[in-house]
Coordinates of C-alpha atoms in Angstrom, one line a residue:
M9 CA 0.0 0.0 0.0
R10 CA 1.5 3.3 -1.1
I11 CA 0.2 6.5 0.4
T12 CA 2.1 9.7 -0.5
A13 CA 1.9 12.3 2.2
T14 CA 1.3 16.0 1.2
P15 CA 0.7 19.2 3.2
L16 CA -3.0 18.8 2.4
T17 CA -3.2 15.3 3.7
A18 CA -1.3 16.4 6.8
A19 CA -3.8 19.2 7.4
L20 CA -6.7 16.9 6.9
A21 CA -5.2 14.4 9.4
G22 CA -4.8 17.2 12.0
V23 CA -8.4 18.4 11.6
F24 CA -9.7 14.8 11.8
T25 CA -7.8 14.2 15.0
S26 CA -8.8 17.5 16.6
V27 CA -12.5 16.9 15.8
A28 CA -12.7 13.2 16.5
M29 CA -10.8 12.9 19.8
P30 CA -12.9 15.3 21.9
R31 CA -16.0 13.5 20.7
I32 CA -14.9 10.1 21.8
W33 CA -13.0 11.2 24.9
P34 CA -16.0 11.0 27.3
H35 CA -16.9 7.5 26.1
L36 CA -13.5 5.9 26.7
G37 CA -14.0 5.4 30.5
D38 CA -11.2 4.0 32.7
D39 CA -10.3 1.0 30.6
T40 CA -6.7 1.4 29.4
L41 CA -7.2 -0.7 26.3
N42 CA -9.9 1.7 25.1
W43 CA -7.5 4.6 25.4
I44 CA -4.7 2.7 23.6
V45 CA -7.0 1.7 20.7
A46 CA -8.5 5.2 20.5
F47 CA -5.1 6.9 20.3
L48 CA -3.9 4.4 17.8
L49 CA -6.9 4.8 15.5
V50 CA -7.5 8.6 15.9
V51 CA -4.0 10.0 16.4
A52 CA -1.2 7.6 15.4
L53 CA -2.7 6.0 12.3
P54 CA -3.8 9.2 10.6
A55 CA -0.5 10.9 11.5
H56 CA 1.6 8.1 10.2
A57 CA -0.4 7.5 7.0
F58 CA -1.1 11.1 6.0
V59 CA 1.9 13.0 7.5
V60 CA 4.7 10.5 7.1
G61 CA 3.2 8.3 4.4
F62 CA 3.5 4.6 3.6
G63 CA 6.0 3.2 1.2
Q64 CA 8.2 6.2 0.6
Q65 CA 11.9 6.1 0.0
P66 CA 14.2 8.5 1.9
T67 CA 14.7 11.6 -0.3
T68 CA 17.4 13.2 1.8
A69 CA 21.1 12.4 2.3
D70 CA 22.3 11.0 5.6
G71 CA 22.9 13.7 8.2
T72 CA 20.4 16.2 6.6
A73 CA 16.9 17.1 7.8
D74 CA 13.9 16.2 5.7
T75 CA 12.4 19.7 5.5
A76 CA 9.3 18.4 3.6
L77 CA 8.5 16.1 6.5
L78 CA 9.2 18.9 9.1
K79 CA 6.7 21.1 7.2
R80 CA 4.1 18.4 7.1
V81 CA 4.5 17.8 10.9
A82 CA 4.1 21.5 11.6
I83 CA 1.0 21.7 9.3
W84 CA -0.4 18.7 11.1
L85 CA 0.1 20.2 14.5
V86 CA -1.2 23.6 13.6
S87 CA -4.3 22.2 11.8
A88 CA -5.0 20.1 15.0
I89 CA -4.8 23.2 17.2
V90 CA -6.8 25.7 15.2
P91 CA -10.2 23.9 15.3
V92 CA -9.9 23.4 19.0
A93 CA -9.0 27.1 19.5
V94 CA -11.9 28.2 17.4
M95 CA -14.3 25.9 19.3
Q96 CA -13.0 27.3 22.6
A97 CA -13.5 30.9 21.3
L98 CA -17.1 30.4 20.2
P99 CA -19.7 30.9 22.9
L100 CA -21.9 27.8 23.4

């Protein structure tokens, strides 16, 4: 399975995480297995698939930073924070 990560897919993964996790949080209870499965499915899997990608070859030389990956990680984090900040700012 080959998934190519782009800034757009990273942003969508961040938005998905920030919208889905608060909705399932109250339903997880005290069972540790529920928390592990929830974080794997809602945070780790989308982050790995759509920020890092599957089946990619290293494009940078040894000892250098992968700036495209760093940008995708930053986009993922910002896009996960923005919806939460907007929801906190809206009066409900």
